[in-house]
């Protein structure tokens, strides 16, 4: 699995399409966090929602980077299409964790906030939640499920905008709403953990759905 | 032993691409699969490689180490051949150094032109096909699946490919390959199947399906001289004989009319067309087609 992830990483880096989502994340994060004051948890709402969009975009890039014929070679080499998809999901998750690190550190380094361990934990949970949800949306909008790029882009845009905006729709909207308020970070941690669990379940469902649809296309 | 039992395949609610296929791939055999373009050969290979799942039917005895070479190798990436092969070797469980050594050996043997550090997307079709072949051989496969492997390869690589098929079979592995030319299949297969409109039928060694025989002549000095055609490349041609002025062709009956069209367009005159009426036994010592 490590060799497979390593290959995917090399192939994605060679393809250079990853640059756009990373640039988007960096620019939005910088614009909204430089010289920002106030509650750190409020600022993390920006990090988390930007990460949602970036991870959706990056996941589509990772899954779509390889031509279908080349993908079938990979699946024979790796011993199954499921393993190839699993490697892609793990790579997406790893990149999500790296971006999450930047999302946590940027507001602290570039703004003026009073912060503690609970703020960091709340920020990490909220961003991980958004990263996992972004991966879930990305994988069902990839070529494996939606073969035509136009529809894929449209679907991804609609879902990635709707998910954080529909009031009360778990797992992202309640988290962002709560983090925008003034509750102390420590009190939010249990709820954030529950929502993270929900997002993991949603992502697992989306990956399974993708696997199912892709195997029917093959 | 890899065995397909009553396997059928269709995509969505479309027509059946494969229809109730029963097939065996014994170890130590090289299996040729014949059939015209679009007959379902590639789908059959994708099922044997485990890429496609059959809509109905059962597959048993799928080997663990499979090498798969598709009929084309789309290359849009900037990765170079040796880096790609090292990655494939690592995924197959080799160490980095071992994978590099084996990759270099294979590329040298296949005489990859254009350099091992050229991005794959900058390679010619034939050279990209060599990379495709090399990736399937990074670990000696128990089952080597080749989709139209001769197309696009140069003469030197043709010979190497023949050796690779023979070596895999000698090592107890099986090889399955497709080609639309019976002359090629006959030279490299120890058993054969024919795919026709989704049905897969065993081509029995020792007997021959009824064939058509076509004799072409040069129409004479008052006409323009006929164009040179590589008859081995024409669909359905199983054998070519004769000299420059007169050519004898053995052709699959279904492809006979198309062949006549090609011949007449090329300025040849048709001297004789004859059909076998029933399956005729092959002469002693002759393989099932040559």
Tab-separated table of C-alpha atoms in Angstrom, chain B residues 4-267:
chain	number	residue	atom	x	y	z
B	4	UNK	CA	-14.632	-19.156	-17.052
B	5	UNK	CA	-17.992	-20.864	-16.652
B	6	UNK	CA	-21.016	-19.542	-18.509
B	7	UNK	CA	-19.666	-15.990	-18.407
B	8	UNK	CA	-21.683	-13.221	-20.053
B	9	UNK	CA	-20.968	-9.520	-20.064
B	10	UNK	CA	-22.832	-6.396	-21.018
B	11	UNK	CA	-22.457	-2.757	-20.066
B	12	UNK	CA	-25.585	-1.292	-18.506
B	13	UNK	CA	-28.581	-2.466	-20.494
B	14	UNK	CA	-26.670	-2.588	-23.801
B	15	UNK	CA	-26.159	-5.578	-26.072
B	16	UNK	CA	-24.307	-8.619	-24.757
B	17	UNK	CA	-20.599	-8.175	-25.512
B	18	UNK	CA	-19.833	-11.731	-24.387
B	19	UNK	CA	-22.429	-14.444	-24.438
B	20	UNK	CA	-22.226	-17.637	-22.321
B	21	UNK	CA	-18.483	-18.102	-22.525
B	22	UNK	CA	-16.882	-21.332	-21.290
B	23	UNK	CA	-13.133	-21.191	-21.408
B	24	UNK	CA	-10.058	-22.742	-19.810
B	25	UNK	CA	-6.558	-21.330	-19.579
B	26	UNK	CA	-4.310	-24.231	-18.498
B	27	UNK	CA	-0.876	-23.466	-17.030
B	28	UNK	CA	2.045	-23.755	-19.434
B	29	UNK	CA	-0.063	-22.854	-22.457
B	30	UNK	CA	-0.061	-19.928	-24.814
B	31	UNK	CA	-3.631	-19.169	-25.781
B	32	UNK	CA	-4.390	-17.155	-28.900
B	33	UNK	CA	-7.722	-15.383	-29.181
B	34	UNK	CA	-8.878	-14.590	-32.675
B	35	UNK	CA	-11.648	-12.302	-33.758
B	36	UNK	CA	-12.324	-9.232	-35.826
B	37	UNK	CA	-12.324	-5.691	-34.430
B	38	UNK	CA	-15.136	-5.134	-31.937
B	39	UNK	CA	-15.868	-8.848	-31.510
B	40	UNK	CA	-15.374	-8.697	-27.739
B	41	UNK	CA	-11.715	-9.815	-27.500
B	42	UNK	CA	-10.617	-6.917	-25.310
B	43	UNK	CA	-13.590	-7.334	-22.972
B	44	UNK	CA	-12.726	-11.020	-22.632
B	45	UNK	CA	-9.128	-10.102	-21.719
B	46	UNK	CA	-10.339	-7.509	-19.176
B	47	UNK	CA	-12.429	-10.216	-17.519
B	48	UNK	CA	-9.470	-12.643	-17.488
B	49	UNK	CA	-7.308	-9.905	-15.928
B	50	UNK	CA	-9.913	-9.281	-13.224
B	51	UNK	CA	-10.499	-5.681	-14.335
B	52	UNK	CA	-14.077	-6.258	-15.482
B	53	UNK	CA	-16.577	-8.286	-13.566
B	54	UNK	CA	-18.813	-10.562	-15.613
B	55	UNK	CA	-22.531	-9.703	-15.579
B	56	UNK	CA	-23.303	-13.409	-15.237
B	57	UNK	CA	-21.289	-16.560	-14.774
B	58	UNK	CA	-18.335	-17.627	-12.677
B	59	UNK	CA	-14.559	-17.298	-12.756
B	60	UNK	CA	-12.364	-19.672	-10.777
B	61	UNK	CA	-8.650	-20.263	-10.343
B	62	UNK	CA	-7.586	-16.651	-10.886
B	63	UNK	CA	-3.773	-16.554	-10.437
B	64	UNK	CA	-2.203	-14.038	-8.074
B	65	UNK	CA	0.479	-12.577	-10.337
B	66	UNK	CA	-1.045	-11.210	-13.507
B	67	UNK	CA	0.686	-9.041	-16.097
B	68	UNK	CA	-1.670	-7.024	-18.264
B	69	UNK	CA	-0.704	-5.180	-21.441
B	70	UNK	CA	-3.597	-3.211	-22.961
B	71	UNK	CA	-3.787	-2.552	-26.703
B	72	UNK	CA	-2.669	1.036	-26.164
B	73	UNK	CA	-0.698	2.802	-23.483
B	74	UNK	CA	-2.074	6.325	-23.026
B	75	UNK	CA	0.754	8.530	-21.881
B	76	UNK	CA	-0.027	12.016	-20.678
B	77	UNK	CA	2.428	12.011	-17.799
B	78	UNK	CA	5.810	13.562	-17.375
B	79	UNK	CA	7.150	10.508	-15.526
B	80	UNK	CA	9.989	8.758	-17.351
B	81	UNK	CA	9.940	5.043	-18.237
B	82	UNK	CA	12.449	3.875	-15.655
B	83	UNK	CA	10.798	5.835	-12.804
B	84	UNK	CA	7.458	4.338	-13.826
B	85	UNK	CA	8.865	0.810	-13.892
B	86	UNK	CA	10.528	1.262	-10.493
B	87	UNK	CA	7.149	2.311	-9.055
B	88	UNK	CA	5.455	-0.708	-10.644
B	89	UNK	CA	8.206	-2.988	-9.283
B	90	UNK	CA	7.763	-1.563	-5.789
B	91	UNK	CA	3.984	-2.059	-5.950
B	92	UNK	CA	4.734	-5.656	-6.946
B	93	UNK	CA	6.852	-6.004	-3.820
B	94	UNK	CA	10.392	-5.569	-5.196
B	95	UNK	CA	12.983	-3.379	-3.506
B	96	UNK	CA	13.888	-0.105	-5.214
B	97	UNK	CA	17.303	-1.271	-6.478
B	98	UNK	CA	15.991	-4.622	-7.652
B	99	UNK	CA	13.109	-2.888	-9.471
B	100	UNK	CA	15.522	-0.482	-11.196
B	101	UNK	CA	17.830	-3.326	-12.244
B	102	UNK	CA	14.974	-5.365	-13.670
B	103	UNK	CA	13.388	-2.327	-15.368
B	104	UNK	CA	16.659	-1.403	-17.075
B	105	UNK	CA	17.149	-5.003	-18.180
B	106	UNK	CA	13.674	-5.169	-19.743
B	107	UNK	CA	13.968	-1.802	-21.497
B	108	UNK	CA	17.356	-2.792	-22.871
B	109	UNK	CA	16.026	-6.135	-24.057
B	110	UNK	CA	13.075	-4.455	-25.802
B	111	UNK	CA	15.484	-1.851	-27.218
B	112	UNK	CA	13.565	1.183	-26.014
B	113	UNK	CA	14.579	4.086	-28.226
B	114	UNK	CA	14.244	7.667	-27.050
B	115	UNK	CA	15.973	7.219	-23.720
B	116	UNK	CA	14.996	5.972	-20.291
B	117	UNK	CA	14.803	9.525	-18.963
B	118	UNK	CA	12.441	10.887	-21.626
B	119	UNK	CA	8.923	11.576	-20.291
B	120	UNK	CA	6.592	8.758	-21.325
B	121	UNK	CA	4.348	11.232	-23.129
B	122	UNK	CA	7.224	12.162	-25.468
B	123	UNK	CA	7.791	8.556	-26.578
B	124	UNK	CA	6.471	7.205	-29.883
B	125	UNK	CA	3.516	4.788	-29.826
B	126	UNK	CA	5.780	1.779	-30.312
B	127	UNK	CA	8.151	2.821	-27.538
B	128	UNK	CA	5.271	3.544	-25.144
B	129	UNK	CA	4.000	0.044	-25.973
B	130	UNK	CA	7.402	-1.337	-24.964
B	131	UNK	CA	7.053	0.370	-21.574
B	132	UNK	CA	3.585	-1.193	-21.281
B	133	UNK	CA	5.078	-4.611	-22.003
B	134	UNK	CA	7.936	-4.081	-19.544
B	135	UNK	CA	5.605	-3.133	-16.673
B	136	UNK	CA	3.741	-6.443	-17.063
B	137	UNK	CA	7.035	-8.358	-16.719
B	138	UNK	CA	8.478	-6.595	-13.660
B	139	UNK	CA	7.794	-9.802	-11.750
B	140	UNK	CA	7.509	-13.009	-13.822
B	141	UNK	CA	3.734	-13.353	-14.263
B	142	UNK	CA	1.718	-16.527	-13.703
B	143	UNK	CA	-0.697	-15.180	-16.293
B	144	UNK	CA	0.412	-12.766	-18.983
B	145	UNK	CA	-2.416	-11.031	-20.823
B	146	UNK	CA	-1.551	-9.248	-24.057
B	147	UNK	CA	-4.087	-7.273	-26.082
B	148	UNK	CA	-2.972	-7.006	-29.740
B	149	UNK	CA	0.665	-6.947	-28.569
B	150	UNK	CA	2.278	-6.930	-32.017
B	151	UNK	CA	0.606	-3.780	-33.260
B	152	UNK	CA	2.957	-0.822	-33.136
B	153	UNK	CA	6.055	-2.835	-32.195
B	154	UNK	CA	9.064	-2.905	-34.519
B	155	UNK	CA	10.486	-6.121	-35.999
B	156	UNK	CA	13.165	-6.470	-33.287
B	157	UNK	CA	10.579	-6.211	-30.532
B	158	UNK	CA	8.349	-8.732	-32.370
B	159	UNK	CA	11.068	-11.316	-31.919
B	160	UNK	CA	11.654	-10.416	-28.262
B	161	UNK	CA	7.914	-10.625	-27.605
B	162	UNK	CA	7.874	-14.121	-29.123
B	163	UNK	CA	10.739	-15.108	-26.807
B	164	UNK	CA	8.968	-13.625	-23.788
B	165	UNK	CA	5.810	-15.604	-24.562
B	166	UNK	CA	7.862	-18.809	-24.927
B	167	UNK	CA	9.772	-18.142	-21.664
B	168	UNK	CA	6.599	-17.472	-19.680
B	169	UNK	CA	5.080	-20.716	-20.943
B	170	UNK	CA	8.296	-22.673	-20.209
B	171	UNK	CA	8.253	-21.340	-16.642
B	172	UNK	CA	4.789	-22.860	-16.206
B	173	UNK	CA	2.839	-19.631	-16.629
B	174	UNK	CA	0.057	-19.054	-19.108
B	175	UNK	CA	-0.111	-16.436	-21.823
B	176	UNK	CA	-3.312	-15.156	-23.379
B	177	UNK	CA	-3.072	-12.849	-26.354
B	178	UNK	CA	-5.330	-11.477	-29.046
B	179	UNK	CA	-4.568	-10.766	-32.645
B	180	UNK	CA	-6.779	-10.424	-35.690
B	181	UNK	CA	-4.248	-12.198	-37.932
B	182	UNK	CA	-4.310	-15.972	-37.920
B	183	UNK	CA	-0.762	-16.150	-39.249
B	184	UNK	CA	0.543	-14.405	-36.117
B	185	UNK	CA	-1.666	-16.357	-33.738
B	186	UNK	CA	-0.673	-19.643	-35.312
B	187	UNK	CA	3.006	-18.927	-34.825
B	188	UNK	CA	2.780	-18.212	-31.083
B	189	UNK	CA	-0.242	-20.077	-29.685
B	190	UNK	CA	-0.415	-23.638	-28.418
B	191	UNK	CA	-4.219	-23.445	-28.305
B	192	UNK	CA	-6.733	-20.975	-29.616
B	193	UNK	CA	-10.225	-19.620	-29.281
B	194	UNK	CA	-12.217	-17.571	-31.749
B	195	UNK	CA	-14.528	-14.769	-30.594
B	196	UNK	CA	-17.424	-14.152	-32.934
B	197	UNK	CA	-20.343	-11.883	-31.995
B	198	UNK	CA	-19.839	-12.499	-28.295
B	199	UNK	CA	-19.563	-16.291	-28.559
B	200	UNK	CA	-16.195	-17.844	-27.785
B	201	UNK	CA	-15.456	-21.136	-29.504
B	202	UNK	CA	-12.459	-23.414	-29.205
B	203	UNK	CA	-10.302	-23.575	-32.297
B	204	UNK	CA	-9.435	-27.289	-32.246
B	205	UNK	CA	-5.803	-28.117	-33.024
B	206	UNK	CA	-5.642	-30.748	-35.732
B	207	UNK	CA	-8.714	-29.549	-37.575
B	208	UNK	CA	-9.278	-26.484	-39.594
B	209	UNK	CA	-12.358	-24.380	-39.910
B	210	UNK	CA	-13.600	-24.138	-43.517
B	211	UNK	CA	-11.583	-21.434	-45.211
B	212	UNK	CA	-11.797	-19.475	-48.436
B	213	UNK	CA	-8.945	-19.548	-50.940
B	214	UNK	CA	-8.324	-16.563	-53.146
B	215	UNK	CA	-5.895	-16.375	-56.068
B	216	UNK	CA	-4.921	-12.917	-57.282
B	217	UNK	CA	-2.913	-12.075	-60.398
B	218	UNK	CA	-1.280	-9.060	-61.912
B	219	UNK	CA	-3.788	-7.867	-64.569
B	220	UNK	CA	-1.057	-7.403	-67.177
B	221	UNK	CA	1.092	-4.765	-68.810
B	222	UNK	CA	-1.747	-2.696	-70.320
B	223	UNK	CA	-3.096	-1.897	-66.821
B	224	UNK	CA	-1.345	-0.028	-64.048
B	225	UNK	CA	0.655	-2.409	-61.910
B	226	UNK	CA	-1.147	-3.529	-58.706
B	227	UNK	CA	-0.188	-1.851	-55.406
B	228	UNK	CA	1.934	-3.716	-52.899
B	229	UNK	CA	-0.233	-4.817	-49.994
B	230	UNK	CA	1.001	-6.472	-46.807
B	231	UNK	CA	-1.513	-9.315	-46.910
B	232	UNK	CA	-0.552	-10.535	-43.441
B	233	UNK	CA	-1.987	-7.277	-42.073
B	234	UNK	CA	-5.395	-7.731	-43.720
B	235	UNK	CA	-8.214	-8.926	-41.446
B	236	UNK	CA	-8.914	-12.645	-41.576
B	237	UNK	CA	-5.896	-13.691	-43.642
B	238	UNK	CA	-4.521	-17.008	-42.387
B	239	UNK	CA	-1.910	-17.769	-45.004
B	240	UNK	CA	-0.097	-16.064	-47.870
B	241	UNK	CA	1.640	-17.818	-50.764
B	242	UNK	CA	2.795	-17.188	-54.331
B	243	UNK	CA	5.264	-14.755	-55.853
B	244	UNK	CA	5.095	-11.138	-57.074
B	245	UNK	CA	2.854	-11.773	-60.084
B	246	UNK	CA	0.503	-14.250	-58.487
B	247	UNK	CA	-0.680	-14.410	-54.879
B	248	UNK	CA	-2.543	-17.194	-53.090
B	249	UNK	CA	-4.387	-16.265	-49.920
B	250	UNK	CA	-6.125	-18.390	-47.328
B	251	UNK	CA	-8.743	-16.282	-45.604
B	252	UNK	CA	-11.503	-16.650	-43.051
B	253	UNK	CA	-14.776	-16.849	-45.042
B	254	UNK	CA	-16.378	-13.954	-43.141
B	255	UNK	CA	-13.526	-11.665	-44.178
B	256	UNK	CA	-13.356	-12.862	-47.795
B	257	UNK	CA	-15.549	-10.169	-49.376
B	258	UNK	CA	-13.660	-7.362	-47.645
B	259	UNK	CA	-10.391	-8.874	-48.798
B	260	UNK	CA	-11.609	-9.028	-52.416
B	261	UNK	CA	-12.618	-5.378	-52.175
B	262	UNK	CA	-9.154	-4.437	-50.946
B	263	UNK	CA	-7.546	-6.516	-53.717
B	264	UNK	CA	-9.662	-5.010	-56.514
B	265	UNK	CA	-9.125	-1.474	-55.238
B	266	UNK	CA	-5.414	-2.202	-55.182
B	267	UNK	CA	-5.500	-3.052	-58.881
